[in-house]
Amino acid sequence: MIPVQQLKAFTKQVFQKIGFSDADADLATTVLVQADLRGVDSHGVARLAGYVRLYDLGRLNPTPSIQVVHETPSTAVVDGDRGVGLVVGPKAMQIAIEKARMAGTGWVAVRNSNHFGIAGYHAMLALEHDMIGMTMTNAAPLVAPTFSLDKLLGTNPIAVAVPAMTQPPFVADFASTAVAYGKMEILQRKGQEAPLGWAQDAQGQASTDSNPIKNGGALLPLGSDREHGSHKGYGLGAIVDIFSGVLSGANYGPWVPPFATAGFMAAQEGVGAGTGHFFGAMRIDAFRPADEFKQHMDNWIGAFRNARAVEGKQVLIPGDPERDMEAERGANGLPLIEPVMQSLRELAERFGLQWD
């Protein structure tokens, strides 16, 4: 169990060692460690070595000039200048929030970025402004659409954060696939098989291989197969790809560049610039009085919390498990598996930092 502040201090030093400013290193660290706090271990410090590898490959600019390249009163296109998405994302979301403050809603498409961590972090930035936040990002092609043998989409997550009055906020944050690839990476590190329904093999058959991409297979859309609604997960992933990539001028579909940990994948010649994201902020009082809305959100949430549940279970609100995990880990520290610990030791050795 690693104390949160120790992990934050170390992570910030690593980002500074590859050239991040103090402010950007602090922001990137906050986003990254927030994933571990919320129990999304696949997107936390387990990814730190991958960001360093992106820098080594010349794909990550530690001092980006993040620019608005096109805008209207309620929309903008942001060029991330190959910055890390952990920094580009929050800055783009702040632009969406400012536009919403002025116009009622704000929508920002981002190109020329990199992996931006957990989508939910960026969506939740809108909550303190009495706004609804929405974020999405495309990702490297690991996913075969329904009936396809080819990998054409990423795990392409969507997050929506909605404030309430006395209840905790509604925060839905999910991949458009049966599972996020980071969870596959965790199984790979543990040497475990994947549940049926997460992946297919090179022939399109259901597989328990936890490393299907390396063996010619693919991840499956949410729903897993046509009979269980995979066409809906395919549709969600496609929407994210179009909003994040086609709309922004980023790469899309099979051309989205892989994250650095995906050493088994070679980036194809691009059709756009880097990875793409999409951010939205909606001022609640552009629709109805904010307090009135939040009171009704309390009522909505209460109806679900009070629902009859199957024996031994309870109905949860999106965001509940992550919120409980954040409280527990904030108090007790973060559990890191040995392969992640080893990657951090290697970073410490490379940069002359204290770890153990």
Short mmCIF file of C-alpha atoms in Angstrom, two decimals, residues 79-238:
data_model
loop_
_atom_site.label_atom_id
_atom_site.label_comp_id
_atom_site.label_asym_id
_atom_site.label_seq_id
_atom_site.Cartn_x
_atom_site.Cartn_y
_atom_site.Cartn_z
CA ASP A 79 -4.78 21.74 -31.24
CA GLY A 80 -2.90 20.02 -28.41
CA ASP A 81 0.53 20.30 -30.09
CA ARG A 82 1.27 16.65 -29.18
CA GLY A 83 0.87 17.42 -25.48
CA VAL A 84 -0.10 14.75 -23.01
CA GLY A 85 -3.88 14.39 -22.83
CA LEU A 86 -3.65 14.59 -19.03
CA VAL A 87 -2.85 18.28 -19.55
CA VAL A 88 -4.57 19.03 -22.87
CA GLY A 89 -7.87 17.51 -21.66
CA PRO A 90 -8.47 19.64 -18.56
CA LYS A 91 -7.44 22.80 -20.41
CA ALA A 92 -9.87 22.03 -23.25
CA MET A 93 -12.63 21.29 -20.75
CA GLN A 94 -12.05 24.67 -19.13
CA ILE A 95 -12.59 26.28 -22.55
CA ALA A 96 -15.88 24.38 -22.87
CA ILE A 97 -16.90 25.58 -19.38
CA GLU A 98 -16.08 29.22 -20.22
CA LYS A 99 -18.08 29.03 -23.44
CA ALA A 100 -21.00 27.50 -21.56
CA ARG A 101 -20.78 30.32 -19.03
CA MET A 102 -21.24 32.83 -21.87
CA ALA A 103 -23.43 30.95 -24.36
CA GLY A 104 -25.26 28.37 -22.24
CA THR A 105 -23.40 25.40 -23.69
CA GLY A 106 -19.81 24.87 -24.76
CA TRP A 107 -18.41 22.20 -27.08
CA VAL A 108 -14.72 21.63 -27.76
CA ALA A 109 -13.16 19.15 -30.17
CA VAL A 110 -9.46 18.38 -29.71
CA ARG A 111 -6.87 17.10 -32.15
CA ASN A 112 -3.13 16.41 -31.92
CA SER A 113 -3.34 15.11 -28.34
CA ASN A 114 -2.43 11.86 -26.57
CA HIS A 115 -4.05 9.50 -24.04
CA PHE A 116 -6.00 11.63 -21.52
CA GLY A 117 -6.49 9.27 -18.57
CA ILE A 118 -9.95 8.62 -17.16
CA ALA A 119 -12.74 10.40 -19.01
CA GLY A 120 -14.66 10.96 -15.80
CA TYR A 121 -12.05 13.35 -14.39
CA HIS A 122 -12.62 15.85 -17.19
CA ALA A 123 -16.41 15.56 -17.08
CA MET A 124 -16.46 16.22 -13.33
CA LEU A 125 -14.70 19.57 -13.80
CA ALA A 126 -18.08 21.00 -14.82
CA LEU A 127 -19.83 20.04 -11.56
CA GLU A 128 -18.58 22.92 -9.41
CA HIS A 129 -20.00 25.38 -11.95
CA ASP A 130 -23.55 23.97 -11.80
CA MET A 131 -22.99 22.46 -15.22
CA ILE A 132 -23.33 19.02 -16.75
CA GLY A 133 -20.04 17.77 -18.15
CA MET A 134 -19.49 15.30 -20.97
CA THR A 135 -16.23 13.92 -22.34
CA MET A 136 -15.15 11.28 -24.80
CA THR A 137 -11.99 10.23 -26.61
CA ASN A 138 -11.03 7.92 -29.42
CA ALA A 139 -8.21 5.43 -29.03
CA ALA A 140 -6.04 2.98 -30.93
CA PRO A 141 -7.87 0.33 -32.99
CA LEU A 142 -8.25 -2.70 -30.73
CA VAL A 143 -11.93 -3.39 -31.34
CA ALA A 144 -13.66 -5.37 -34.07
CA PRO A 145 -17.13 -4.00 -34.94
CA THR A 146 -19.97 -6.52 -35.00
CA PHE A 147 -19.22 -9.27 -37.58
CA SER A 148 -15.78 -7.80 -38.39
CA LEU A 149 -12.41 -9.53 -38.25
CA ASP A 150 -10.62 -6.19 -38.66
CA LYS A 151 -9.89 -3.86 -35.74
CA LEU A 152 -11.38 -0.48 -36.64
CA LEU A 153 -12.28 1.25 -33.34
CA GLY A 154 -10.74 1.95 -29.95
CA THR A 155 -12.27 1.34 -26.55
CA ASN A 156 -13.63 4.91 -27.00
CA PRO A 157 -15.00 5.84 -23.55
CA ILE A 158 -17.80 8.25 -22.69
CA ALA A 159 -18.26 10.09 -19.38
CA VAL A 160 -21.15 12.26 -18.18
CA ALA A 161 -21.20 14.07 -14.81
CA VAL A 162 -24.42 15.59 -13.43
CA PRO A 163 -24.63 17.59 -10.17
CA ALA A 164 -27.26 17.06 -7.48
CA MET A 165 -28.21 19.05 -4.38
CA THR A 166 -27.53 16.86 -1.32
CA GLN A 167 -26.85 13.59 -3.09
CA PRO A 168 -23.39 12.91 -4.58
CA PRO A 169 -23.20 13.66 -8.32
CA PHE A 170 -24.19 11.18 -11.00
CA VAL A 171 -20.95 10.20 -12.79
CA ALA A 172 -21.16 7.62 -15.58
CA ASP A 173 -17.75 6.74 -17.05
CA PHE A 174 -17.50 3.69 -19.27
CA ALA A 175 -15.80 2.26 -22.33
CA SER A 176 -17.93 1.47 -25.37
CA THR A 177 -16.37 -2.01 -25.33
CA ALA A 178 -17.13 -5.04 -23.20
CA VAL A 179 -14.03 -4.09 -21.19
CA ALA A 180 -11.37 -1.37 -21.19
CA TYR A 181 -8.06 -2.61 -22.59
CA GLY A 182 -6.31 -1.55 -19.40
CA LYS A 183 -8.16 -4.34 -17.58
CA MET A 184 -6.75 -6.77 -20.11
CA GLU A 185 -3.29 -5.41 -19.31
CA ILE A 186 -3.91 -6.10 -15.62
CA LEU A 187 -4.82 -9.72 -16.43
CA GLN A 188 -1.70 -9.98 -18.61
CA ARG A 189 0.49 -8.79 -15.72
CA LYS A 190 -1.17 -11.36 -13.45
CA GLY A 191 -0.94 -14.15 -16.05
CA GLN A 192 -4.70 -14.73 -15.95
CA GLU A 193 -7.28 -15.53 -18.63
CA ALA A 194 -10.07 -13.14 -19.63
CA PRO A 195 -13.78 -13.90 -19.15
CA LEU A 196 -15.70 -15.03 -22.22
CA GLY A 197 -17.30 -12.10 -24.00
CA TRP A 198 -14.36 -9.71 -23.72
CA ALA A 199 -12.45 -10.71 -26.85
CA GLN A 200 -12.43 -12.73 -30.04
CA ASP A 201 -9.62 -14.67 -31.69
CA ALA A 202 -8.21 -14.21 -35.20
CA GLN A 203 -11.11 -16.23 -36.65
CA GLY A 204 -13.76 -14.14 -34.88
CA GLN A 205 -14.56 -16.79 -32.26
CA ALA A 206 -15.07 -16.04 -28.55
CA SER A 207 -11.76 -16.23 -26.71
CA THR A 208 -10.42 -16.17 -23.13
CA ASP A 209 -7.00 -14.94 -24.28
CA SER A 210 -6.07 -11.89 -22.18
CA ASN A 211 -3.71 -10.72 -24.94
CA PRO A 212 -5.88 -11.30 -28.02
CA ILE A 213 -4.51 -8.38 -30.07
CA LYS A 214 -1.00 -9.81 -30.11
CA ASN A 215 -2.43 -13.09 -31.41
CA GLY A 216 -4.50 -11.60 -34.22
CA GLY A 217 -7.74 -11.20 -32.28
CA ALA A 218 -9.65 -8.16 -31.07
CA LEU A 219 -11.62 -6.71 -28.20
CA LEU A 220 -15.40 -6.84 -28.53
CA PRO A 221 -17.90 -3.96 -28.43
CA LEU A 222 -20.19 -3.54 -25.43
CA GLY A 223 -22.66 -6.44 -25.69
CA SER A 224 -19.98 -8.88 -26.90
CA ASP A 225 -22.00 -10.42 -29.77
CA ARG A 226 -24.97 -9.54 -31.97
CA GLU A 227 -27.43 -11.56 -29.90
CA HIS A 228 -26.47 -9.59 -26.77
CA GLY A 229 -26.45 -6.17 -28.41
CA SER A 230 -22.88 -5.68 -29.65
CA HIS A 231 -24.23 -3.51 -32.45
CA LYS A 232 -25.16 -0.96 -29.76
CA GLY A 233 -21.64 -0.90 -28.33
CA TYR A 234 -20.34 -0.62 -31.90
CA GLY A 235 -22.64 2.34 -32.47
CA LEU A 236 -21.49 4.07 -29.28
CA GLY A 237 -17.84 3.57 -30.20
CA ALA A 238 -18.46 4.91 -33.69
#
